[in-house]
């Protein structure tokens, strides 16, 4: 078992205080957006034995177990994070596995450098993900029914948005959503900037259901993603609630602290709320335009005290243990690799006491017990 030293990524949208508060450290004044736990080559966790990715490369069966290597290859199949949003993240979707493989192969064949700003696929993997709130957490996820989106947009009273309102009343619903998103992302930038400015003023005046979109607009005052976000559900998570995001589901996080787990990929297709490249033709191949309620999850308790967030994804499994004073030890031994993250109290994993924000990597099959009071999240591979 290895105590992890993790990299905190300073993306501009990060909170300046949330991760320092979790870790019990002084804020630096700079944004601290994501703390990565895992073996992703972009920011692998470090241990006393060396970087975690190098440990796994040296002996994948020992670290990951035979079953994990047989199913996913000699790499840790998930990436675990603490995410702290202090400003909106980009509106985005992730590809399914087939689309990721074909898109990556096509860009490789075209000789596009992986770090090129117009490159879409960074790897050949999909990126389903799960975000679990540690504090009240706010975002946007999944398409509303088009008629509901039409009502929200129409209430702004902006003349240049009326054609979109009319389109949203057309059938079938999937085609209506596709046509509106395409029109928004391909409109003249100057006209879009004027429309967003009018929409922002109206949203500020109306407040209520329009207030979250006004907040977006103040961060991205001329971005078509402000209107595109009005096609999506506004979601508020309570601490302990989670949101599962499968392939093709548009989403954006707005504010809050959470733990996030995903397949080990960096494939993101952006729809807006970003100065980065938006690949509209490829995006339209990936987005799923079926309206659906957000997949808000609450943990399901087991007799062992483990609370599991069930998802259809094989690469990861997220659960938590909320332990009271005096609780007996819990055996956490499993035949898969796991990362344990403390978020409250001072529990002990094996012989290592964990303060909030501290984590350990446990190789597959290594015997380990959890003792002491506190809350611990466990990231591992689905059985």
mmCIF file of C-alpha atoms in Angstrom:
data_model
loop_
_atom_site.group_PDB
_atom_site.id
_atom_site.type_symbol
_atom_site.label_atom_id
_atom_site.label_comp_id
_atom_site.label_asym_id
_atom_site.label_seq_id
_atom_site.Cartn_x
_atom_site.Cartn_y
_atom_site.Cartn_z
ATOM 1 C CA UNK A 1 0.000 0.000 0.000
ATOM 2 C CA UNK A 2 1.328 3.425 -0.964
ATOM 3 C CA UNK A 3 0.476 6.869 0.339
ATOM 4 C CA UNK A 4 -0.085 9.124 -2.662
ATOM 5 C CA UNK A 5 1.312 12.579 -3.358
ATOM 6 C CA UNK A 6 -1.036 14.120 -5.904
ATOM 7 C CA UNK A 7 -0.809 16.964 -8.401
ATOM 8 C CA UNK A 8 -3.308 19.828 -8.210
ATOM 9 C CA UNK A 9 -4.085 21.304 -11.623
ATOM 10 C CA UNK A 10 -4.455 25.128 -11.644
ATOM 11 C CA UNK A 11 -7.089 25.500 -14.382
ATOM 12 C CA UNK A 12 -8.576 28.982 -14.584
ATOM 13 C CA UNK A 13 -12.095 27.838 -13.609
ATOM 14 C CA UNK A 14 -10.894 26.336 -10.310
ATOM 15 C CA UNK A 15 -11.869 27.555 -6.868
ATOM 16 C CA UNK A 16 -9.147 29.374 -4.947
ATOM 17 C CA UNK A 17 -10.315 27.994 -1.587
ATOM 18 C CA UNK A 18 -12.197 24.658 -1.825
ATOM 19 C CA UNK A 19 -9.259 22.244 -2.234
ATOM 20 C CA UNK A 20 -7.088 24.110 0.327
ATOM 21 C CA UNK A 21 -9.972 23.902 2.805
ATOM 22 C CA UNK A 22 -10.244 20.138 2.231
ATOM 23 C CA UNK A 23 -6.494 19.664 2.626
ATOM 24 C CA UNK A 24 -6.179 22.052 5.571
ATOM 25 C CA UNK A 25 -3.650 24.224 3.745
ATOM 26 C CA UNK A 26 -3.467 27.958 3.165
ATOM 27 C CA UNK A 27 -4.894 29.238 -0.139
ATOM 28 C CA UNK A 28 -2.287 30.547 -2.539
ATOM 29 C CA UNK A 29 -4.630 32.989 -4.243
ATOM 30 C CA UNK A 30 -4.378 30.953 -7.450
ATOM 31 C CA UNK A 31 -7.165 28.670 -8.734
ATOM 32 C CA UNK A 32 -6.890 25.018 -7.697
ATOM 33 C CA UNK A 33 -9.228 23.081 -9.947
ATOM 34 C CA UNK A 34 -8.485 19.340 -9.891
ATOM 35 C CA UNK A 35 -6.418 17.028 -7.717
ATOM 36 C CA UNK A 36 -5.547 13.932 -9.777
ATOM 37 C CA UNK A 37 -5.187 10.516 -8.154
ATOM 38 C CA UNK A 38 -4.058 7.717 -10.411
ATOM 39 C CA UNK A 39 -1.600 6.793 -13.111
ATOM 40 C CA UNK A 40 -2.574 9.117 -15.967
ATOM 41 C CA UNK A 41 0.710 10.163 -17.652
ATOM 42 C CA UNK A 42 -0.405 13.793 -17.611
ATOM 43 C CA UNK A 43 -0.058 13.973 -13.810
ATOM 44 C CA UNK A 44 0.621 10.576 -12.200
ATOM 45 C CA UNK A 45 0.435 10.269 -8.428
ATOM 46 C CA UNK A 46 3.775 9.849 -6.703
ATOM 47 C CA UNK A 47 4.707 7.283 -4.057
ATOM 48 C CA UNK A 48 7.827 6.409 -2.050
ATOM 49 C CA UNK A 49 8.445 3.678 -4.642
ATOM 50 C CA UNK A 50 8.209 6.116 -7.566
ATOM 51 C CA UNK A 51 5.479 7.501 -9.878
ATOM 52 C CA UNK A 52 2.404 5.268 -9.844
ATOM 53 C CA UNK A 53 2.364 4.822 -13.629
ATOM 54 C CA UNK A 54 5.953 3.550 -13.542
ATOM 55 C CA UNK A 55 5.156 1.094 -10.746
ATOM 56 C CA UNK A 56 2.288 -0.300 -12.789
ATOM 57 C CA UNK A 57 4.344 -0.454 -15.982
ATOM 58 C CA UNK A 58 7.050 -2.419 -14.161
ATOM 59 C CA UNK A 59 4.689 -5.134 -12.879
ATOM 60 C CA UNK A 60 1.082 -4.648 -14.009
ATOM 61 C CA UNK A 61 -0.168 -8.016 -12.772
ATOM 62 C CA UNK A 62 1.174 -7.425 -9.257
ATOM 63 C CA UNK A 63 -0.301 -3.925 -9.008
ATOM 64 C CA UNK A 64 -3.551 -4.371 -10.962
ATOM 65 C CA UNK A 65 -4.289 -8.095 -10.676
ATOM 66 C CA UNK A 66 -4.705 -10.625 -13.449
ATOM 67 C CA UNK A 67 -8.401 -9.939 -13.978
ATOM 68 C CA UNK A 68 -7.941 -6.192 -14.475
ATOM 69 C CA UNK A 69 -5.020 -6.684 -16.886
ATOM 70 C CA UNK A 70 -6.983 -9.251 -18.899
ATOM 71 C CA UNK A 71 -9.992 -6.905 -19.218
ATOM 72 C CA UNK A 72 -8.336 -3.523 -19.687
ATOM 73 C CA UNK A 73 -4.679 -4.087 -20.477
ATOM 74 C CA UNK A 74 -1.650 -3.204 -18.322
ATOM 75 C CA UNK A 75 -2.935 0.230 -17.255
ATOM 76 C CA UNK A 76 -5.040 1.520 -14.374
ATOM 77 C CA UNK A 77 -8.429 1.834 -16.116
ATOM 78 C CA UNK A 78 -9.740 4.791 -14.108
ATOM 79 C CA UNK A 79 -8.693 8.291 -13.061
ATOM 80 C CA UNK A 80 -9.881 9.614 -9.694
ATOM 81 C CA UNK A 81 -10.090 13.346 -8.934
ATOM 82 C CA UNK A 82 -11.168 15.968 -6.459
ATOM 83 C CA UNK A 83 -12.794 18.704 -8.557
ATOM 84 C CA UNK A 84 -13.357 22.256 -7.307
ATOM 85 C CA UNK A 85 -15.316 24.519 -9.647
ATOM 86 C CA UNK A 86 -15.277 28.216 -8.868
ATOM 87 C CA UNK A 87 -16.386 29.244 -12.370
ATOM 88 C CA UNK A 88 -18.155 27.386 -15.204
ATOM 89 C CA UNK A 89 -16.352 24.586 -17.000
ATOM 90 C CA UNK A 90 -16.762 24.261 -20.766
ATOM 91 C CA UNK A 91 -19.967 22.776 -22.153
ATOM 92 C CA UNK A 92 -18.805 19.371 -23.388
ATOM 93 C CA UNK A 93 -19.474 15.761 -24.336
ATOM 94 C CA UNK A 94 -17.391 12.593 -24.405
ATOM 95 C CA UNK A 95 -17.313 9.975 -27.198
ATOM 96 C CA UNK A 96 -18.244 6.324 -26.928
ATOM 97 C CA UNK A 97 -15.518 3.716 -27.328
ATOM 98 C CA UNK A 98 -16.041 3.078 -31.050
ATOM 99 C CA UNK A 99 -16.022 6.787 -31.889
ATOM 100 C CA UNK A 100 -12.916 7.384 -29.759
ATOM 101 C CA UNK A 101 -11.030 4.569 -31.473
ATOM 102 C CA UNK A 102 -11.945 5.648 -34.997
ATOM 103 C CA UNK A 103 -11.417 9.362 -34.318
ATOM 104 C CA UNK A 104 -8.039 8.789 -32.697
ATOM 105 C CA UNK A 105 -6.904 6.548 -35.549
ATOM 106 C CA UNK A 106 -7.979 9.108 -38.158
ATOM 107 C CA UNK A 107 -6.101 11.960 -36.481
ATOM 108 C CA UNK A 108 -3.029 9.778 -36.014
ATOM 109 C CA UNK A 109 -3.110 8.858 -39.697
ATOM 110 C CA UNK A 110 -3.435 12.549 -40.583
ATOM 111 C CA UNK A 111 -0.297 13.322 -38.579
ATOM 112 C CA UNK A 112 -1.964 15.814 -36.237
ATOM 113 C CA UNK A 113 0.196 16.244 -33.099
ATOM 114 C CA UNK A 114 -1.549 15.098 -29.924
ATOM 115 C CA UNK A 115 -0.934 18.505 -28.323
ATOM 116 C CA UNK A 116 -2.189 20.497 -31.329
ATOM 117 C CA UNK A 117 -4.937 22.946 -30.280
ATOM 118 C CA UNK A 118 -7.234 21.682 -33.055
ATOM 119 C CA UNK A 119 -6.719 18.016 -32.145
ATOM 120 C CA UNK A 120 -9.965 16.394 -30.944
ATOM 121 C CA UNK A 121 -8.973 12.896 -29.785
ATOM 122 C CA UNK A 122 -6.082 12.603 -27.324
ATOM 123 C CA UNK A 123 -6.388 8.823 -26.954
ATOM 124 C CA UNK A 124 -8.447 5.860 -28.165
ATOM 125 C CA UNK A 125 -10.588 5.477 -25.042
ATOM 126 C CA UNK A 126 -14.056 6.576 -24.015
ATOM 127 C CA UNK A 127 -14.650 8.736 -20.934
ATOM 128 C CA UNK A 128 -17.774 7.910 -18.962
ATOM 129 C CA UNK A 129 -17.629 9.746 -15.652
ATOM 130 C CA UNK A 130 -19.299 10.171 -12.293
ATOM 131 C CA UNK A 131 -19.243 13.292 -10.117
ATOM 132 C CA UNK A 132 -20.234 13.018 -6.440
ATOM 133 C CA UNK A 133 -20.887 16.214 -4.488
ATOM 134 C CA UNK A 134 -18.936 16.960 -1.309
ATOM 135 C CA UNK A 135 -20.607 20.381 -1.018
ATOM 136 C CA UNK A 136 -23.730 21.700 -2.767
ATOM 137 C CA UNK A 137 -22.832 21.273 -6.434
ATOM 138 C CA UNK A 138 -24.365 22.928 -9.478
ATOM 139 C CA UNK A 139 -24.208 22.184 -13.186
ATOM 140 C CA UNK A 140 -26.030 21.448 -16.416
ATOM 141 C CA UNK A 141 -26.659 17.985 -17.800
ATOM 142 C CA UNK A 142 -28.709 16.330 -20.544
ATOM 143 C CA UNK A 143 -31.273 17.818 -22.891
ATOM 144 C CA UNK A 144 -34.558 19.170 -21.613
ATOM 145 C CA UNK A 145 -37.710 18.356 -23.525
ATOM 146 C CA UNK A 146 -37.505 20.803 -26.472
ATOM 147 C CA UNK A 147 -40.829 22.417 -25.562
ATOM 148 C CA UNK A 148 -39.509 23.200 -22.071
ATOM 149 C CA UNK A 149 -36.328 24.684 -23.536
ATOM 150 C CA UNK A 150 -38.454 26.721 -25.950
ATOM 151 C CA UNK A 151 -40.458 28.193 -23.048
ATOM 152 C CA UNK A 152 -37.283 29.120 -21.156
ATOM 153 C CA UNK A 153 -35.770 30.834 -24.209
ATOM 154 C CA UNK A 154 -39.009 32.510 -25.299
ATOM 155 C CA UNK A 155 -39.407 34.119 -21.865
ATOM 156 C CA UNK A 156 -36.283 36.181 -22.571
ATOM 157 C CA UNK A 157 -38.192 38.130 -25.223
ATOM 158 C CA UNK A 158 -35.182 38.364 -27.553
ATOM 159 C CA UNK A 159 -36.266 38.677 -31.197
ATOM 160 C CA UNK A 160 -33.184 36.985 -32.631
ATOM 161 C CA UNK A 161 -33.937 33.875 -30.540
ATOM 162 C CA UNK A 162 -37.466 33.412 -31.910
ATOM 163 C CA UNK A 163 -36.330 31.192 -34.840
ATOM 164 C CA UNK A 164 -34.773 28.806 -32.309
ATOM 165 C CA UNK A 165 -37.989 28.766 -30.302
ATOM 166 C CA UNK A 166 -39.937 27.841 -33.429
ATOM 167 C CA UNK A 167 -37.472 25.071 -34.286
ATOM 168 C CA UNK A 168 -37.800 23.605 -30.799
ATOM 169 C CA UNK A 169 -41.520 23.104 -31.330
ATOM 170 C CA UNK A 170 -40.848 20.949 -34.414
ATOM 171 C CA UNK A 171 -40.851 17.140 -34.465
ATOM 172 C CA UNK A 172 -39.191 14.763 -34.029
ATOM 173 C CA UNK A 173 -37.621 16.151 -30.872
ATOM 174 C CA UNK A 174 -34.129 14.779 -31.556
ATOM 175 C CA UNK A 175 -34.030 16.496 -34.957
ATOM 176 C CA UNK A 176 -35.212 19.764 -33.419
ATOM 177 C CA UNK A 177 -32.453 19.722 -30.803
ATOM 178 C CA UNK A 178 -29.837 18.858 -33.416
ATOM 179 C CA UNK A 179 -30.937 21.676 -35.699
ATOM 180 C CA UNK A 180 -30.932 24.276 -32.929
ATOM 181 C CA UNK A 181 -27.519 23.281 -31.557
ATOM 182 C CA UNK A 182 -26.060 23.271 -35.073
ATOM 183 C CA UNK A 183 -27.507 26.700 -35.805
ATOM 184 C CA UNK A 184 -26.175 28.146 -32.556
ATOM 185 C CA UNK A 185 -22.643 26.863 -33.111
ATOM 186 C CA UNK A 186 -22.435 27.930 -36.754
ATOM 187 C CA UNK A 187 -24.059 31.374 -36.481
ATOM 188 C CA UNK A 188 -22.185 34.560 -37.335
ATOM 189 C CA UNK A 189 -20.006 35.460 -34.293
ATOM 190 C CA UNK A 190 -20.979 39.144 -34.327
ATOM 191 C CA UNK A 191 -24.684 38.319 -34.452
ATOM 192 C CA UNK A 192 -24.198 35.731 -31.706
ATOM 193 C CA UNK A 193 -22.438 38.249 -29.463
ATOM 194 C CA UNK A 194 -25.325 40.695 -29.869
ATOM 195 C CA UNK A 195 -27.906 37.961 -29.158
ATOM 196 C CA UNK A 196 -26.076 36.764 -26.051
ATOM 197 C CA UNK A 197 -25.814 40.335 -24.753
ATOM 198 C CA UNK A 198 -29.584 40.802 -25.101
ATOM 199 C CA UNK A 199 -30.261 37.402 -23.565
ATOM 200 C CA UNK A 200 -27.976 38.194 -20.633
ATOM 201 C CA UNK A 201 -29.735 41.454 -19.864
ATOM 202 C CA UNK A 202 -33.097 39.678 -19.969
ATOM 203 C CA UNK A 203 -31.882 36.784 -17.805
ATOM 204 C CA UNK A 204 -30.484 39.227 -15.232
ATOM 205 C CA UNK A 205 -33.835 41.003 -15.136
ATOM 206 C CA UNK A 206 -35.916 37.836 -14.880
ATOM 207 C CA UNK A 207 -33.792 35.952 -12.345
ATOM 208 C CA UNK A 208 -35.270 32.695 -11.055
ATOM 209 C CA UNK A 209 -34.808 29.857 -13.532
ATOM 210 C CA UNK A 210 -32.822 32.193 -15.790
ATOM 211 C CA UNK A 211 -30.272 33.194 -13.139
ATOM 212 C CA UNK A 212 -27.803 30.315 -13.764
ATOM 213 C CA UNK A 213 -27.595 31.236 -17.439
ATOM 214 C CA UNK A 214 -26.970 34.883 -16.599
ATOM 215 C CA UNK A 215 -24.036 33.697 -14.475
ATOM 216 C CA UNK A 216 -22.682 31.809 -17.486
ATOM 217 C CA UNK A 217 -22.999 34.857 -19.667
ATOM 218 C CA UNK A 218 -21.008 37.051 -17.288
ATOM 219 C CA UNK A 219 -18.124 34.583 -17.631
ATOM 220 C CA UNK A 220 -18.571 34.095 -21.415
ATOM 221 C CA UNK A 221 -20.351 37.248 -22.634
ATOM 222 C CA UNK A 222 -20.413 36.446 -26.359
ATOM 223 C CA UNK A 223 -20.325 32.639 -26.346
ATOM 224 C CA UNK A 224 -23.083 30.632 -28.105
ATOM 225 C CA UNK A 225 -22.737 28.090 -25.294
ATOM 226 C CA UNK A 226 -24.767 30.441 -23.085
ATOM 227 C CA UNK A 227 -27.874 29.820 -25.187
ATOM 228 C CA UNK A 228 -26.926 26.195 -25.868
ATOM 229 C CA UNK A 229 -26.869 25.595 -22.102
ATOM 230 C CA UNK A 230 -30.538 26.618 -21.975
ATOM 231 C CA UNK A 231 -31.300 23.417 -23.871
ATOM 232 C CA UNK A 232 -30.019 21.468 -20.844
ATOM 233 C CA UNK A 233 -31.328 20.640 -17.389
ATOM 234 C CA UNK A 234 -30.028 22.783 -14.552
ATOM 235 C CA UNK A 235 -28.970 20.363 -11.791
ATOM 236 C CA UNK A 236 -28.284 20.932 -8.105
ATOM 237 C CA UNK A 237 -26.681 18.095 -6.160
ATOM 238 C CA UNK A 238 -26.771 17.808 -2.381
ATOM 239 C CA UNK A 239 -23.652 16.449 -0.641
ATOM 240 C CA UNK A 240 -23.543 12.709 -1.216
ATOM 241 C CA UNK A 241 -25.572 12.829 -4.433
ATOM 242 C CA UNK A 242 -23.866 11.991 -7.715
ATOM 243 C CA UNK A 243 -24.362 12.495 -11.431
ATOM 244 C CA UNK A 244 -23.464 9.862 -14.014
ATOM 245 C CA UNK A 245 -22.452 11.092 -17.472
ATOM 246 C CA UNK A 246 -22.402 8.565 -20.276
ATOM 247 C CA UNK A 247 -21.183 9.015 -23.837
ATOM 248 C CA UNK A 248 -22.731 11.846 -25.829
ATOM 249 C CA UNK A 249 -24.462 13.549 -22.882
ATOM 250 C CA UNK A 250 -23.788 17.314 -22.937
ATOM 251 C CA UNK A 251 -22.860 18.772 -19.575
ATOM 252 C CA UNK A 252 -21.047 21.586 -17.789
ATOM 253 C CA UNK A 253 -20.201 22.110 -14.131
ATOM 254 C CA UNK A 254 -20.898 25.506 -12.612
ATOM 255 C CA UNK A 255 -19.889 25.543 -8.964
ATOM 256 C CA UNK A 256 -18.991 23.246 -6.063
ATOM 257 C CA UNK A 257 -16.578 20.638 -4.696
ATOM 258 C CA UNK A 258 -16.850 16.952 -5.557
ATOM 259 C CA UNK A 259 -15.015 13.718 -6.167
ATOM 260 C CA UNK A 260 -14.959 12.593 -9.779
ATOM 261 C CA UNK A 261 -14.082 9.248 -11.315
ATOM 262 C CA UNK A 262 -13.800 8.449 -15.004
ATOM 263 C CA UNK A 263 -12.342 6.027 -17.484
ATOM 264 C CA UNK A 264 -8.670 6.854 -17.992
ATOM 265 C CA UNK A 265 -9.105 9.195 -20.961
ATOM 266 C CA UNK A 266 -8.707 12.846 -21.894
ATOM 267 C CA UNK A 267 -11.186 12.927 -24.791
ATOM 268 C CA UNK A 268 -13.389 16.030 -24.629
ATOM 269 C CA UNK A 269 -15.470 17.574 -27.417
ATOM 270 C CA UNK A 270 -16.494 21.097 -26.511
ATOM 271 C CA UNK A 271 -19.817 22.728 -27.376
ATOM 272 C CA UNK A 272 -19.128 26.182 -25.966
ATOM 273 C CA UNK A 273 -18.219 28.225 -22.883
ATOM 274 C CA UNK A 274 -14.595 28.027 -23.902
ATOM 275 C CA UNK A 275 -11.980 29.840 -25.997
ATOM 276 C CA UNK A 276 -10.698 26.428 -27.113
ATOM 277 C CA UNK A 277 -11.349 24.656 -30.411
ATOM 278 C CA UNK A 278 -14.937 23.547 -31.108
ATOM 279 C CA UNK A 279 -15.042 20.802 -33.754
ATOM 280 C CA UNK A 280 -18.686 21.183 -34.807
ATOM 281 C CA UNK A 281 -18.851 18.361 -37.432
ATOM 282 C CA UNK A 282 -17.288 15.825 -35.050
ATOM 283 C CA UNK A 283 -19.333 17.098 -32.131
ATOM 284 C CA UNK A 284 -22.569 16.458 -34.009
ATOM 285 C CA UNK A 285 -21.502 12.839 -34.561
ATOM 286 C CA UNK A 286 -20.989 12.344 -30.824
ATOM 287 C CA UNK A 287 -23.848 14.213 -29.135
ATOM 288 C CA UNK A 288 -26.922 12.159 -28.256
ATOM 289 C CA UNK A 289 -29.909 14.381 -28.881
ATOM 290 C CA UNK A 290 -32.516 12.408 -26.950
ATOM 291 C CA UNK A 291 -34.118 14.387 -24.097
ATOM 292 C CA UNK A 292 -33.693 12.664 -20.719
ATOM 293 C CA UNK A 293 -33.752 13.490 -17.042
ATOM 294 C CA UNK A 294 -30.300 13.715 -15.425
ATOM 295 C CA UNK A 295 -29.081 10.443 -13.918
ATOM 296 C CA UNK A 296 -28.819 11.649 -10.301
ATOM 297 C CA UNK A 297 -27.608 8.823 -8.081
ATOM 298 C CA UNK A 298 -27.788 8.196 -4.370
ATOM 299 C CA UNK A 299 -25.590 5.522 -2.808
ATOM 300 C CA UNK A 300 -26.984 2.072 -2.083
ATOM 301 C CA UNK A 301 -25.883 0.708 1.297
ATOM 302 C CA UNK A 302 -24.592 -2.855 1.746
ATOM 303 C CA UNK A 303 -24.407 -4.914 4.983
ATOM 304 C CA UNK A 304 -20.683 -4.106 5.250
ATOM 305 C CA UNK A 305 -21.426 -0.393 5.461
ATOM 306 C CA UNK A 306 -20.155 0.287 1.951
ATOM 307 C CA UNK A 307 -22.362 2.741 0.057
ATOM 308 C CA UNK A 308 -22.085 2.102 -3.677
ATOM 309 C CA UNK A 309 -22.843 4.440 -6.583
ATOM 310 C CA UNK A 310 -24.066 2.004 -9.235
ATOM 311 C CA UNK A 311 -23.242 2.786 -12.876
ATOM 312 C CA UNK A 312 -23.162 0.738 -16.108
ATOM 313 C CA UNK A 313 -19.413 1.326 -16.527
ATOM 314 C CA UNK A 314 -16.855 -1.466 -16.098
ATOM 315 C CA UNK A 315 -13.706 0.659 -15.785
ATOM 316 C CA UNK A 316 -14.628 2.115 -12.403
ATOM 317 C CA UNK A 317 -16.718 1.658 -9.300
ATOM 318 C CA UNK A 318 -17.156 4.422 -6.711
ATOM 319 C CA UNK A 319 -18.300 3.862 -3.144
ATOM 320 C CA UNK A 320 -17.928 5.452 0.267
ATOM 321 C CA UNK A 321 -17.697 4.460 3.912
ATOM 322 C CA UNK A 322 -19.113 6.768 6.587
ATOM 323 C CA UNK A 323 -17.656 5.457 9.833
ATOM 324 C CA UNK A 324 -18.722 6.459 13.354
ATOM 325 C CA UNK A 325 -16.572 6.443 16.497
ATOM 326 C CA UNK A 326 -16.232 2.944 17.878
ATOM 327 C CA UNK A 327 -17.119 1.149 14.642
ATOM 328 C CA UNK A 328 -15.337 -2.156 14.129
ATOM 329 C CA UNK A 329 -12.801 -2.701 11.347
ATOM 330 C CA UNK A 330 -13.987 -3.101 7.755
ATOM 331 C CA UNK A 331 -12.149 -5.493 5.456
ATOM 332 C CA UNK A 332 -11.483 -3.785 2.124
ATOM 333 C CA UNK A 333 -9.463 -6.588 0.495
ATOM 334 C CA UNK A 334 -10.471 -7.053 -3.168
ATOM 335 C CA UNK A 335 -8.813 -8.648 -6.230
ATOM 336 C CA UNK A 336 -8.727 -5.284 -8.041
ATOM 337 C CA UNK A 337 -6.610 -2.127 -7.540
ATOM 338 C CA UNK A 338 -8.125 0.597 -5.402
ATOM 339 C CA UNK A 339 -7.521 4.179 -4.331
ATOM 340 C CA UNK A 340 -8.873 5.285 -0.951
ATOM 341 C CA UNK A 341 -9.505 8.993 -0.307
ATOM 342 C CA UNK A 342 -10.403 10.444 3.090
ATOM 343 C CA UNK A 343 -12.677 13.499 3.051
ATOM 344 C CA UNK A 344 -13.608 13.800 6.755
ATOM 345 C CA UNK A 345 -12.348 12.635 10.142
ATOM 346 C CA UNK A 346 -9.096 10.754 10.517
ATOM 347 C CA UNK A 347 -9.657 7.131 9.514
ATOM 348 C CA UNK A 348 -6.838 4.601 9.164
ATOM 349 C CA UNK A 349 -6.243 2.429 6.088
ATOM 350 C CA UNK A 350 -4.045 -0.461 7.136
ATOM 351 C CA UNK A 351 -1.395 1.310 9.221
ATOM 352 C CA UNK A 352 -1.719 4.705 7.507
ATOM 353 C CA UNK A 353 -3.786 7.436 9.174
ATOM 354 C CA UNK A 354 -5.505 9.640 6.609
ATOM 355 C CA UNK A 355 -6.336 13.297 7.089
ATOM 356 C CA UNK A 356 -8.964 14.879 4.807
ATOM 357 C CA UNK A 357 -7.663 15.027 1.239
ATOM 358 C CA UNK A 358 -5.077 12.264 1.765
ATOM 359 C CA UNK A 359 -5.184 9.090 -0.314
ATOM 360 C CA UNK A 360 -3.528 5.693 -0.732
ATOM 361 C CA UNK A 361 -3.135 3.208 -3.574
ATOM 362 C CA UNK A 362 -3.792 -0.411 -2.652
ATOM 363 C CA UNK A 363 -2.524 -3.052 -5.123
ATOM 364 C CA UNK A 364 -4.909 -5.799 -6.186
ATOM 365 C CA UNK A 365 -5.391 -8.498 -3.561
ATOM 366 C CA UNK A 366 -3.448 -6.717 -0.815
ATOM 367 C CA UNK A 367 -5.075 -7.316 2.572
ATOM 368 C CA UNK A 368 -6.286 -4.097 4.153
ATOM 369 C CA UNK A 369 -8.699 -3.009 6.875
ATOM 370 C CA UNK A 370 -10.332 0.363 7.424
ATOM 371 C CA UNK A 371 -10.604 1.565 11.027
ATOM 372 C CA UNK A 372 -11.310 4.791 12.879
ATOM 373 C CA UNK A 373 -13.980 7.437 12.349
ATOM 374 C CA UNK A 374 -14.414 9.439 9.173
ATOM 375 C CA UNK A 375 -15.591 9.335 5.579
ATOM 376 C CA UNK A 376 -13.595 7.505 2.928
ATOM 377 C CA UNK A 377 -14.290 7.189 -0.794
ATOM 378 C CA UNK A 378 -13.101 4.045 -2.557
ATOM 379 C CA UNK A 379 -12.293 4.026 -6.291
ATOM 380 C CA UNK A 380 -11.797 0.626 -7.852
ATOM 381 C CA UNK A 381 -12.738 -1.463 -10.893
ATOM 382 C CA UNK A 382 -16.239 -2.871 -11.331
ATOM 383 C CA UNK A 383 -16.517 -6.565 -10.485
#
